Amino acid sequence: MCMVIFAPLFAIFAFATCGGYSGGLRLSVDCVNKTDSNLSIDIAFAYPFRLHQVTFEVPTCEGKEREKLALIGDSSSSAEFFVTVAVFAFLYSLAATVVYIFFQNKYRENNRGPLIDFIVTVVFSFLWLVGSSAWAKGLSDVKVATDPKEVLLLMTACKQSSNKCMAVHSPVMSSLNTSVVFGFLNFILWAGNIWFVFKETGWHSSGQRYLSDPMEKHSSSYNQGGYNQDSYGSGGGYSQQASLGPSSDEFGQQPGGPASFTNQI
C-alpha cells in the first residue's frame, strides 16, 4: 500500500524539481574607464544543462570591444536520464495502482502478473540507483561550472588587477538538491518493495513447499523410529520373562529330591 501511495508522488517530485529548473547568476565588471563597465551581466541556464551552449558577452575594458564567452560543461545526459526514469516510473506506478485496485483477481489468477511486477520492480530499483548517482555527479559539475568565481576566471578583463569583478548573486540550487534527494528516496522505496512483490510470485511459494517437505519427512521418520523402539522393548521384556519362568520351576523341584530319598530308606 505504501508503494501505491508514495511511488507516484516521489516520482513527480523527482522529475518536476529537475526538469522544471531554470536559474541564473549575475556578475559585474567595473573597468577603470567607467564607460566600458557593465555592472549587470546576466547568465541564465536551465534543464537539460547544456552549459557549453550558454553564451554571454562581457566587456574587455579596452574600449567598446566585447568578449563572447560560454559556460563550461554538459550535464544533459545524466539529467535527461534521471528525468526519463522518473517519468516512466510514474507511469508504471499509476498503471500498477489501477491493477491493484480494480483488477486484483486477474492479477492473482496466475503467476504471470506477479512475476512481471517483480522483474519491473527490480529493474526500476536499479535504474533509480544509477540515475540518481549519475545526476548527483552531474549536479556537482553544474554547481562548479556556474560558480561565479569560476565564471569570473574566464573573463579577460578580470585578469587585470585594475578592474573590479564581482558576483552580484549566485544561482539557487535548492530545487536541484531536492531532486537528488527524491531520486535516492525512490530507490529506497522501490528496492524495499522487492521483497513484498517477490512474496506474490510462485518462486516464493515453491520455495516454501521445498523447505516444508523435508521437515515433514524427517518428523514422520522420527515418529516411526520411536514406535519400533517401543515395540521392540516390549517384545524383549516379554521374552525375558518367558525365559525366566522355567528356571524358577526347576528351582522349585530341587526339594523333591531329598523327600524321595527318605521314602526309599
XYZ file of N, CA and C in Angstrom:
795
model
N 0.824 -1.201 0.000
C 0.000 0.000 0.000
C 0.861 1.256 0.000
N 1.982 1.214 0.734
C 2.887 2.369 0.756
C 3.461 2.632 -0.625
N 3.757 1.533 -1.348
C 4.282 1.668 -2.702
C 3.272 2.355 -3.598
N 2.021 1.959 -3.489
C 0.970 2.529 -4.328
C 0.796 4.018 -4.051
N 0.953 4.422 -2.798
C 0.722 5.814 -2.433
C 1.924 6.693 -2.754
N 3.120 6.241 -2.344
C 4.283 7.114 -2.388
C 5.055 7.067 -3.700
N 5.011 5.955 -4.439
C 5.809 5.846 -5.663
C 5.437 6.914 -6.700
N 4.155 7.109 -7.045
C 3.846 8.181 -7.997
C 4.193 9.560 -7.452
N 3.984 9.755 -6.158
C 4.253 11.065 -5.564
C 5.745 11.391 -5.584
N 6.571 10.438 -5.187
C 8.020 10.654 -5.185
C 8.556 10.856 -6.594
N 7.999 10.119 -7.562
C 8.436 10.274 -8.951
C 8.112 11.669 -9.484
N 6.926 12.186 -9.121
C 6.554 13.540 -9.564
C 7.537 14.564 -9.013
N 7.850 14.476 -7.726
C 8.793 15.415 -7.125
C 10.166 15.310 -7.774
N 10.568 14.097 -8.144
C 11.898 13.899 -8.722
C 12.016 14.598 -10.079
N 11.087 14.304 -11.009
C 11.259 14.894 -12.338
C 10.788 16.339 -12.403
N 9.905 16.756 -11.506
C 9.456 18.154 -11.529
C 10.546 19.095 -11.025
N 11.246 18.712 -9.965
C 12.282 19.582 -9.410
C 13.510 19.654 -10.304
N 13.725 18.621 -11.115
C 14.874 18.643 -12.023
C 14.498 19.187 -13.399
N 13.458 18.606 -14.003
C 13.087 19.013 -15.354
C 12.523 20.419 -15.456
N 11.980 20.942 -14.365
C 11.406 22.284 -14.416
C 12.332 23.386 -13.927
N 13.608 23.073 -13.774
C 14.525 24.067 -13.199
C 14.987 25.079 -14.247
N 15.089 26.304 -13.806
C 15.734 27.379 -14.572
C 16.334 28.355 -13.567
N 17.548 28.715 -13.788
C 18.240 29.607 -12.851
C 19.234 30.496 -13.583
N 19.981 31.232 -12.812
C 20.961 32.133 -13.416
C 21.815 32.798 -12.360
N 22.777 33.532 -12.824
C 23.658 34.306 -11.954
C 23.908 35.657 -12.590
N 24.354 36.598 -11.771
C 24.612 37.962 -12.244
C 25.999 38.386 -11.782
N 26.746 38.922 -12.722
C 28.101 39.391 -12.455
C 28.222 40.865 -12.808
N 29.260 41.491 -12.307
C 29.540 42.889 -12.630
C 31.025 43.063 -12.904
N 31.326 43.856 -13.910
C 32.710 44.178 -14.274
C 32.851 45.694 -14.247
N 33.644 46.166 -13.307
C 33.859 47.613 -13.142
C 35.244 47.951 -13.671
N 35.279 48.548 -14.862
C 36.545 48.878 -15.506
C 37.108 50.186 -14.958
N 38.378 50.414 -15.221
C 38.995 51.689 -14.839
C 38.301 52.822 -15.581
N 38.053 52.591 -16.850
C 37.254 53.535 -17.627
C 35.778 53.170 -17.414
N 35.088 53.972 -16.666
C 33.724 53.638 -16.243
C 32.774 53.436 -17.412
N 33.058 54.067 -18.530
C 32.154 53.924 -19.678
C 32.206 52.529 -20.280
N 33.269 51.794 -20.009
C 33.395 50.424 -20.519
C 32.831 49.381 -19.554
N 32.398 49.803 -18.395
C 31.944 48.866 -17.357
C 30.564 48.300 -17.681
N 30.317 47.156 -17.115
C 28.994 46.526 -17.190
C 28.722 45.917 -15.819
N 27.819 46.535 -15.076
C 27.568 46.120 -13.701
C 26.428 45.118 -13.577
N 25.891 44.683 -14.678
C 24.777 43.724 -14.638
C 24.882 42.764 -15.822
N 25.653 41.728 -15.624
C 25.821 40.692 -16.651
C 25.024 39.475 -16.205
N 23.921 39.224 -16.876
C 23.036 38.118 -16.514
C 23.359 36.883 -17.352
N 23.486 35.768 -16.673
C 23.755 34.482 -17.332
C 22.679 33.499 -16.877
N 21.825 33.093 -17.793
C 20.711 32.196 -17.475
C 20.979 30.806 -18.056
N 20.567 29.797 -17.316
C 20.695 28.412 -17.776
C 19.521 27.619 -17.214
N 19.246 26.479 -17.813
C 18.087 25.669 -17.410
C 18.314 24.227 -17.828
N 17.337 23.387 -17.454
C 17.348 21.993 -17.890
C 17.323 21.945 -19.406
N 18.081 21.107 -20.080
C 18.848 19.953 -19.596
C 20.320 20.247 -19.311
N 20.684 21.483 -19.066
C 22.014 21.856 -18.589
C 23.111 21.592 -19.623
N 22.835 21.993 -20.851
C 23.906 22.022 -21.864
C 24.636 23.370 -21.718
N 25.490 23.411 -20.726
C 26.095 24.680 -20.339
C 27.033 25.231 -21.410
N 27.619 24.363 -22.203
C 28.537 24.855 -23.242
C 27.797 25.641 -24.328
N 26.477 25.545 -24.345
C 25.678 26.311 -25.295
C 25.170 27.627 -24.708
N 25.440 27.875 -23.433
C 25.021 29.123 -22.777
C 26.117 30.159 -22.998
N 25.811 31.155 -23.811
C 26.799 32.188 -24.144
C 26.385 33.528 -23.537
N 27.368 34.380 -23.335
C 27.125 35.723 -22.794
C 28.289 36.621 -23.199
N 28.023 37.914 -23.219
C 29.036 38.897 -23.605
C 29.451 39.721 -22.398
N 30.744 39.977 -22.324
C 31.310 40.758 -21.212
C 32.261 41.800 -21.778
N 32.440 42.914 -21.080
C 33.383 43.940 -21.559
C 34.834 43.487 -21.373
N 35.694 43.979 -22.230
C 37.126 43.695 -22.096
C 37.864 44.834 -21.412
N 37.131 45.935 -21.129
C 37.722 47.137 -20.527
C 38.782 47.754 -21.429
N 38.646 47.501 -22.713
C 39.547 48.092 -23.715
C 38.697 48.737 -24.802
N 38.059 49.806 -24.443
C 37.156 50.493 -25.355
C 35.795 49.803 -25.366
N 35.148 49.850 -26.491
C 33.807 49.274 -26.621
C 33.836 47.809 -27.049
N 34.976 47.225 -27.097
C 35.084 45.843 -27.537
C 34.452 44.894 -26.526
N 33.760 43.907 -27.049
C 33.081 42.922 -26.202
C 33.685 41.537 -26.408
N 33.618 40.743 -25.370
C 34.134 39.384 -25.425
C 32.981 38.414 -25.234
N 32.875 37.448 -26.152
C 31.800 36.451 -26.063
C 32.343 35.166 -25.455
N 31.715 34.762 -24.386
C 32.152 33.584 -23.656
C 31.006 32.582 -23.523
N 31.332 31.400 -23.058
C 30.335 30.341 -22.815
C 30.713 29.594 -21.545
N 29.701 29.086 -20.884
C 29.966 28.266 -19.705
C 30.614 26.943 -20.117
N 31.164 26.249 -19.154
C 31.892 25.006 -19.410
C 31.079 23.817 -18.884
N 30.988 22.779 -19.696
C 30.368 21.537 -19.229
C 29.067 21.214 -19.943
N 28.701 19.934 -19.847
C 27.448 19.448 -20.415
C 26.948 18.295 -19.547
N 25.914 18.542 -18.772
C 25.335 17.528 -17.889
C 23.976 17.061 -18.382
N 23.740 17.221 -19.678
C 22.417 16.896 -20.208
C 22.136 15.397 -20.165
N 23.142 14.565 -20.386
C 22.899 13.124 -20.438
C 22.403 12.594 -19.093
N 23.071 12.969 -18.010
C 22.654 12.486 -16.684
C 21.316 13.079 -16.272
N 21.091 14.359 -16.590
C 19.827 14.996 -16.223
C 18.655 14.391 -16.997
N 18.824 14.184 -18.285
C 17.749 13.619 -19.099
C 17.477 12.164 -18.739
N 18.522 11.401 -18.427
C 18.325 10.018 -18.000
C 17.551 9.972 -16.688
N 17.887 10.848 -15.755
C 17.198 10.893 -14.466
C 15.721 11.223 -14.651
N 15.427 12.207 -15.463
C 14.033 12.612 -15.687
C 13.268 11.518 -16.425
N 13.921 10.855 -17.375
C 13.262 9.772 -18.116
C 12.875 8.624 -17.190
N 13.790 8.237 -16.306
C 13.483 7.179 -15.337
C 12.317 7.591 -14.446
N 12.322 8.850 -14.009
C 11.258 9.330 -13.132
C 9.900 9.311 -13.839
N 9.876 9.714 -15.099
C 8.606 9.752 -15.838
C 8.061 8.343 -16.046
N 8.903 7.421 -16.475
C 8.431 6.048 -16.700
C 8.059 5.365 -15.389
N 8.774 5.662 -14.317
C 8.400 5.104 -13.018
C 7.042 5.634 -12.571
N 6.779 6.891 -12.847
C 5.480 7.474 -12.511
C 4.364 6.796 -13.300
N 4.577 6.594 -14.600
C 3.547 5.965 -15.427
C 3.300 4.525 -15.000
N 4.365 3.793 -14.717
C 4.180 2.399 -14.289
C 3.496 2.335 -12.927
N 3.813 3.262 -12.044
C 3.176 3.279 -10.726
C 1.682 3.522 -10.849
N 1.296 4.417 -11.746
C -0.136 4.649 -11.968
C -0.812 3.405 -12.518
N -0.163 2.758 -13.487
C -0.752 1.544 -14.055
C -0.852 0.443 -12.999
N 0.181 0.290 -12.183
C 0.147 -0.732 -11.127
C -0.931 -0.433 -10.095
N -1.121 0.848 -9.793
C -2.168 1.229 -8.845
C -3.554 0.840 -9.353
N -3.792 1.070 -10.648
C -5.081 0.697 -11.243
C -5.282 -0.816 -11.186
N -4.234 -1.567 -11.473
C -4.339 -3.024 -11.448
C -4.585 -3.534 -10.034
N -3.860 -2.999 -9.055
C -4.020 -3.445 -7.674
C -5.426 -3.187 -7.147
N -6.020 -2.068 -7.565
C -7.319 -1.670 -7.010
C -8.481 -2.325 -7.756
N -8.436 -2.305 -9.090
C -9.591 -2.720 -9.868
C -9.461 -4.118 -10.480
N -8.268 -4.638 -10.616
C -8.075 -5.932 -11.271
C -7.265 -6.880 -10.384
N -7.551 -6.870 -9.097
C -6.801 -7.697 -8.165
C -7.000 -9.181 -8.440
N -8.217 -9.588 -8.810
C -8.475 -11.003 -9.075
C -7.719 -11.502 -10.298
N -7.734 -10.729 -11.365
C -6.997 -11.137 -12.566
C -5.493 -11.123 -12.310
N -5.062 -10.205 -11.448
C -3.630 -10.134 -11.114
C -3.155 -11.410 -10.429
N -4.037 -12.047 -9.636
C -3.669 -13.243 -8.876
C -4.103 -14.544 -9.551
N -4.661 -14.464 -10.763
C -5.129 -15.671 -11.425
C -3.982 -16.644 -11.709
N -2.871 -16.129 -12.192
C -1.709 -16.976 -12.463
C -0.460 -16.234 -12.013
N 0.649 -16.834 -12.250
C 1.915 -16.280 -11.756
C 2.496 -15.217 -12.676
N 1.897 -14.986 -13.824
C 2.484 -14.069 -14.795
C 2.465 -12.638 -14.291
N 1.346 -12.197 -13.713
C 1.243 -10.821 -13.232
C 2.251 -10.496 -12.139
N 2.294 -11.281 -11.047
C 3.295 -11.019 -10.008
C 4.730 -11.142 -10.507
N 4.968 -12.063 -11.458
C 6.328 -12.236 -11.970
C 6.773 -11.010 -12.766
N 5.889 -10.479 -13.607
C 6.217 -9.261 -14.352
C 6.420 -8.091 -13.405
N 5.572 -7.995 -12.409
C 5.695 -6.919 -11.426
C 7.022 -7.004 -10.679
N 7.431 -8.221 -10.347
C 8.702 -8.409 -9.637
C 9.889 -7.990 -10.504
N 9.892 -8.406 -11.759
C 11.005 -8.070 -12.662
C 11.080 -6.566 -12.888
N 9.937 -5.943 -13.131
C 9.919 -4.487 -13.367
C 10.366 -3.733 -12.120
N 9.978 -4.198 -10.949
C 10.391 -3.546 -9.699
C 11.902 -3.618 -9.523
N 12.489 -4.764 -9.827
C 13.953 -4.898 -9.728
C 14.646 -3.971 -10.729
N 14.124 -3.911 -11.944
C 14.729 -3.054 -12.981
C 14.661 -1.584 -12.586
N 13.504 -1.147 -12.104
C 13.377 0.261 -11.716
C 14.227 0.592 -10.490
N 14.395 -0.356 -9.591
C 15.280 -0.114 -8.449
C 16.701 0.144 -8.930
N 17.153 -0.665 -9.872
C 18.493 -0.477 -10.436
C 18.599 0.853 -11.188
N 17.580 1.179 -11.979
C 17.608 2.431 -12.742
C 17.594 3.650 -11.831
N 16.834 3.584 -10.742
C 16.821 4.704 -9.799
C 18.189 4.900 -9.157
N 18.841 3.803 -8.823
C 20.177 3.910 -8.223
C 21.174 4.515 -9.207
N 21.177 4.006 -10.424
C 22.113 4.519 -11.434
C 21.783 5.956 -11.801
N 20.503 6.241 -12.041
C 20.112 7.590 -12.440
C 20.368 8.627 -11.362
N 20.086 8.286 -10.119
C 20.307 9.233 -9.022
C 21.798 9.484 -8.801
N 22.597 8.428 -8.902
C 24.044 8.599 -8.733
C 24.633 9.440 -9.862
N 24.212 9.164 -11.087
C 24.718 9.934 -12.229
C 24.292 11.392 -12.145
N 23.042 11.631 -11.756
C 22.567 13.006 -11.665
C 23.219 13.752 -10.508
N 23.527 13.059 -9.418
C 24.247 13.698 -8.314
C 25.620 14.179 -8.773
N 26.308 13.351 -9.584
C 27.594 13.779 -10.149
C 27.403 14.908 -11.143
N 26.353 14.822 -11.972
C 26.086 15.894 -12.930
C 25.761 17.209 -12.248
N 24.995 17.145 -11.172
C 24.669 18.359 -10.430
C 25.923 18.983 -9.819
N 26.830 18.146 -9.352
C 28.090 18.667 -8.819
C 28.859 19.425 -9.896
N 28.856 18.899 -11.120
C 29.535 19.598 -12.228
C 28.825 20.897 -12.580
N 27.503 20.901 -12.521
C 26.751 22.131 -12.802
C 27.079 23.208 -11.776
N 27.170 22.833 -10.524
C 27.492 23.802 -9.472
C 28.871 24.413 -9.673
N 29.818 23.579 -10.079
C 31.170 24.103 -10.317
C 31.184 25.026 -11.526
N 30.513 24.617 -12.600
C 30.529 25.410 -13.834
C 29.804 26.732 -13.690
N 28.810 26.800 -12.823
C 28.040 28.045 -12.652
C 28.451 28.815 -11.397
N 29.527 28.408 -10.768
C 30.049 29.167 -9.634
C 30.565 30.515 -10.133
N 30.078 31.625 -9.588
C 30.517 32.943 -10.081
C 32.029 33.123 -10.080
N 32.701 32.560 -9.098
C 34.161 32.699 -9.052
C 34.817 32.004 -10.237
N 34.266 30.857 -10.620
C 34.809 30.145 -11.774
C 34.501 30.875 -13.074
N 33.330 31.474 -13.174
C 32.959 32.197 -14.385
C 33.804 33.464 -14.531
N 34.094 34.136 -13.426
C 34.917 35.349 -13.496
C 36.325 35.054 -13.999
N 36.810 33.864 -13.744
C 38.144 33.497 -14.221
C 38.208 33.368 -15.736
N 37.044 33.225 -16.386
C 37.014 33.126 -17.844
C 37.158 34.482 -18.511
N 36.941 35.575 -17.808
C 36.923 36.914 -18.390
C 38.330 37.501 -18.439
N 38.643 38.053 -19.582
C 39.957 38.681 -19.755
C 40.099 39.922 -18.885
N 39.032 40.698 -18.777
C 39.089 41.941 -18.002
C 39.346 41.669 -16.520
N 38.876 40.533 -16.033
C 39.032 40.221 -14.609
C 40.439 39.740 -14.264
N 41.265 39.485 -15.274
C 42.640 39.080 -15.023
C 43.552 40.278 -14.761
N 43.010 41.471 -14.932
C 43.757 42.696 -14.661
C 43.339 43.235 -13.291
N 44.317 43.449 -12.444
C 44.026 43.881 -11.075
C 43.382 45.261 -11.002
N 43.532 46.067 -12.038
C 42.947 47.413 -12.014
C 41.433 47.378 -12.177
N 40.906 46.332 -12.745
C 39.460 46.194 -12.929
C 38.874 45.404 -11.754
N 37.643 45.745 -11.386
C 36.978 45.096 -10.261
C 35.837 44.215 -10.779
N 35.977 42.950 -10.528
C 34.949 41.980 -10.943
C 34.362 41.329 -9.701
N 33.073 41.187 -9.678
C 32.419 40.590 -8.518
C 31.090 39.945 -8.917
N 30.606 39.080 -8.036
C 29.328 38.401 -8.261
C 28.221 39.172 -7.560
N 27.175 39.491 -8.301
C 26.027 40.184 -7.718
C 25.143 39.179 -6.982
N 24.808 38.061 -7.619
C 24.112 36.978 -6.920
C 24.423 35.654 -7.605
N 24.361 34.602 -6.810
C 24.678 33.250 -7.285
C 23.391 32.500 -7.606
N 23.480 31.425 -8.403
C 22.273 30.648 -8.708
C 21.774 29.883 -7.487
N 20.471 29.706 -7.410
C 19.846 28.959 -6.316
C 19.655 27.514 -6.776
N 20.261 26.595 -6.027
C 20.244 25.190 -6.419
C 19.395 24.322 -5.500
N 18.562 24.911 -4.689
C 17.812 24.121 -3.693
C 16.889 23.089 -4.342
N 16.224 23.458 -5.431
C 15.313 22.510 -6.074
C 16.083 21.353 -6.710
N 17.270 21.628 -7.238
C 18.076 20.554 -7.810
C 18.588 19.615 -6.721
N 18.943 20.170 -5.578
C 19.324 19.313 -4.448
C 18.160 18.426 -4.014
N 16.962 18.999 -4.053
C 15.767 18.223 -3.698
C 15.535 17.078 -4.674
N 15.815 17.316 -5.941
C 15.625 16.251 -6.934
C 16.539 15.064 -6.667
N 17.775 15.337 -6.257
C 18.696 14.242 -5.937
C 18.193 13.457 -4.720
N 17.706 14.178 -3.712
C 17.185 13.515 -2.510
C 16.006 12.612 -2.863
N 15.097 13.107 -3.675
C 13.944 12.296 -4.059
C 14.360 11.144 -4.972
N 15.432 11.311 -5.713
C 15.921 10.203 -6.523
C 16.345 9.021 -5.668
N 17.111 9.281 -4.613
C 17.542 8.194 -3.733
C 16.389 7.680 -2.872
N 15.432 8.542 -2.535
C 14.244 8.060 -1.826
C 13.445 7.099 -2.696
N 13.371 7.397 -3.980
C 12.696 6.480 -4.896
C 13.421 5.146 -4.969
N 14.737 5.177 -4.984
C 15.496 3.926 -4.986
C 15.198 3.108 -3.732
N 15.188 3.752 -2.565
C 14.900 3.040 -1.314
C 13.489 2.466 -1.343
N 12.547 3.231 -1.857
C 11.157 2.781 -1.907
C 10.995 1.573 -2.823
N 11.569 1.644 -4.017
C 11.426 0.545 -4.974
C 12.216 -0.681 -4.515
N 13.409 -0.480 -3.979
C 14.204 -1.616 -3.505
C 13.533 -2.295 -2.311
N 12.942 -1.510 -1.429
C 12.241 -2.098 -0.292
C 10.990 -2.849 -0.687
N 10.433 -2.531 -1.840
C 9.214 -3.211 -2.289
C 9.509 -4.534 -2.995
N 10.785 -4.808 -3.266
C 11.134 -6.044 -3.982
C 10.677 -7.271 -3.203
N 10.906 -7.279 -1.891
C 10.547 -8.448 -1.083
C 9.048 -8.687 -1.076
N 8.249 -7.624 -0.978
C 6.799 -7.770 -0.926
C 6.244 -8.260 -2.261
N 6.855 -7.816 -3.365
C 6.420 -8.305 -4.670
C 6.870 -9.748 -4.879
N 8.053 -10.073 -4.368
C 8.560 -11.444 -4.508
C 7.649 -12.454 -3.806
N 7.065 -12.078 -2.681
C 6.167 -12.986 -1.972
C 4.909 -13.297 -2.765
N 4.567 -12.466 -3.739
C 3.389 -12.713 -4.569
C 3.671 -13.693 -5.700
N 4.949 -13.948 -5.984
C 5.296 -14.808 -7.110
C 5.248 -16.276 -6.703
N 5.269 -17.160 -7.736
C 5.299 -18.590 -7.474
C 6.636 -19.061 -6.947
N 7.691 -18.277 -7.180
C 9.014 -18.661 -6.681
C 9.012 -18.765 -5.160
N 8.349 -17.821 -4.517
C 8.327 -17.825 -3.053
C 7.524 -19.003 -2.521
N 6.366 -19.279 -3.123
C 5.533 -20.394 -2.654
C 6.206 -21.738 -2.905
N 6.880 -21.888 -4.055
C 7.595 -23.136 -4.323
C 8.755 -23.324 -3.363
N 9.406 -22.246 -2.996
C 10.481 -22.331 -2.012
C 9.963 -22.738 -0.648
N 8.783 -22.264 -0.282
C 8.183 -22.660 0.985
C 7.843 -24.152 0.989
N 7.308 -24.657 -0.137
C 6.987 -26.077 -0.221
C 8.240 -26.936 -0.180
N 9.302 -26.456 -0.821
C 10.563 -27.206 -0.836
C 11.146 -27.325 0.562
N 11.002 -26.270 1.359
C 11.517 -26.314 2.717
C 10.632 -27.137 3.646
N 9.326 -27.158 3.412
C 8.409 -27.864 4.309
C 8.428 -29.375 4.094
N 8.653 -29.863 2.850
C 8.636 -31.299 2.571
C 9.712 -32.070 3.322
N 10.985 -31.642 3.308
C 11.989 -32.392 4.090
C 11.692 -32.409 5.585
N 11.127 -31.334 6.103
C 10.798 -31.297 7.522
C 9.704 -32.306 7.859
N 8.703 -32.433 6.981
C 7.642 -33.394 7.224
C 8.171 -34.830 7.161
N 9.055 -35.086 6.192
C 9.627 -36.424 6.080
C 10.466 -36.760 7.303
N 11.207 -35.788 7.795
C 12.055 -36.025 8.955
C 11.216 -36.319 10.196
N 10.124 -35.573 10.385
C 9.269 -35.791 11.552
C 8.556 -37.138 11.482
N 8.120 -37.556 10.284
C 7.437 -38.844 10.156
C 8.391 -40.003 10.401
N 9.614 -39.893 9.899
C 10.589 -40.963 10.131
C 10.970 -41.049 11.597
N 11.004 -39.930 12.277
C 11.319 -39.923 13.706
C 10.222 -40.623 14.515
N 8.979 -40.328 14.174
C 7.870 -40.968 14.873
C 7.844 -42.472 14.618
N 8.147 -42.872 13.396
C 8.154 -44.299 13.072
C 9.253 -45.032 13.824
N 10.432 -44.388 13.940
C 11.520 -44.995 14.694
C 11.174 -45.124 16.154
N 10.486 -44.214 16.763
C 10.079 -44.304 18.171
C 9.089 -45.426 18.395
N 8.188 -45.602 17.439
C 7.200 -46.678 17.583
C 7.869 -48.035 17.532
N 8.820 -48.229 16.611
C 9.516 -49.517 16.519
C 10.332 -49.794 17.762
N 10.913 -48.738 18.312
C 11.721 -48.920 19.514
C 10.857 -49.370 20.688
N 9.670 -48.810 20.811
C 8.781 -49.202 21.899
C 8.343 -50.659 21.762
N 7.957 -51.031 20.525
C 7.514 -52.409 20.322
C 8.644 -53.390 20.558
N 9.850 -52.987 20.155
C 10.996 -53.856 20.379
C 11.267 -54.015 21.860
N 11.108 -52.939 22.611
C 11.331 -53.003 24.051
C 10.312 -53.884 24.729
N 9.062 -53.789 24.325
C 8.041 -54.628 24.953
C 8.237 -56.094 24.609
N 8.641 -56.392 23.378
C 8.892 -57.765 22.985
C 10.056 -58.358 23.740
N 11.090 -57.526 23.913
C 12.250 -58.004 24.640
C 11.903 -58.329 26.077
N 11.082 -57.503 26.692
C 10.681 -57.748 28.077
C 9.873 -59.027 28.209
N 9.005 -59.262 27.217
C 8.177 -60.467 27.269
C 9.010 -61.717 27.132
N 9.964 -61.709 26.213
C 10.805 -62.888 26.020
C 11.677 -63.135 27.227
N 12.084 -62.028 27.891
C 12.936 -62.191 29.065
C 12.154 -62.865 30.199
N 10.897 -62.465 30.393
C 10.091 -63.083 31.428
C 9.837 -64.568 31.120
N 9.652 -64.866 29.837
C 9.404 -66.257 29.446
C 10.600 -67.135 29.728
N 11.784 -66.563 29.502
C 12.989 -67.351 29.737
C 13.243 -67.558 31.210
N 12.776 -66.656 32.051
C 12.980 -66.804 33.490
C 11.998 -67.789 34.126
N 10.898 -68.087 33.458
C 9.878 -68.969 34.042
C 10.385 -70.369 34.317
N 10.963 -71.017 33.342
C 11.424 -72.393 33.578
C 12.486 -72.482 34.652
N 13.353 -71.608 34.779
C 14.405 -71.661 35.789
C 13.815 -71.629 37.189
N 12.726 -70.828 37.359
C 12.106 -70.781 38.675
C 11.419 -72.113 38.991
N 10.840 -72.784 37.965
C 10.192 -74.081 38.197
C 11.205 -75.152 38.545
N 12.323 -75.086 37.776
C 13.367 -76.059 38.059
C 13.898 -75.889 39.471
N 14.005 -74.610 39.871
C 14.484 -74.358 41.233
C 13.487 -74.863 42.270
N 12.191 -74.809 41.909
C 11.165 -75.312 42.837
C 11.178 -76.822 42.945
N 11.700 -77.574 41.980
C 11.722 -79.046 42.035
C 12.884 -79.604 42.833
N 13.845 -78.797 43.242
C 15.020 -79.274 43.944
C 14.665 -79.869 45.323
N 13.726 -79.349 46.143
C 13.403 -80.010 47.415
C 12.781 -81.383 47.246
N 12.215 -81.706 46.069
C 11.613 -83.034 45.853
C 12.637 -84.154 45.860
N 13.879 -83.895 45.602
C 14.911 -84.908 45.562
C 15.146 -85.556 46.914
N 15.410 -84.847 47.981
C 15.617 -85.440 49.315
C 14.396 -86.150 49.847
N 13.206 -85.688 49.506
C 11.985 -86.348 50.031
C 11.875 -87.776 49.504
N 12.113 -87.961 48.218
C 12.023 -89.318 47.655
C 13.114 -90.212 48.213
N 14.273 -89.707 48.520
C 15.377 -90.480 49.087
C 15.009 -90.969 50.487
N 14.278 -90.183 51.272
C 13.853 -90.600 52.630
C 12.836 -91.711 52.564
N 11.940 -91.614 51.606
C 10.929 -92.661 51.472
C 11.553 -94.000 51.131
N 12.616 -93.955 50.341
C 13.290 -95.160 49.976
C 13.923 -95.825 51.210
N 14.423 -95.015 52.078
C 15.046 -95.557 53.278
C 13.971 -96.163 54.192
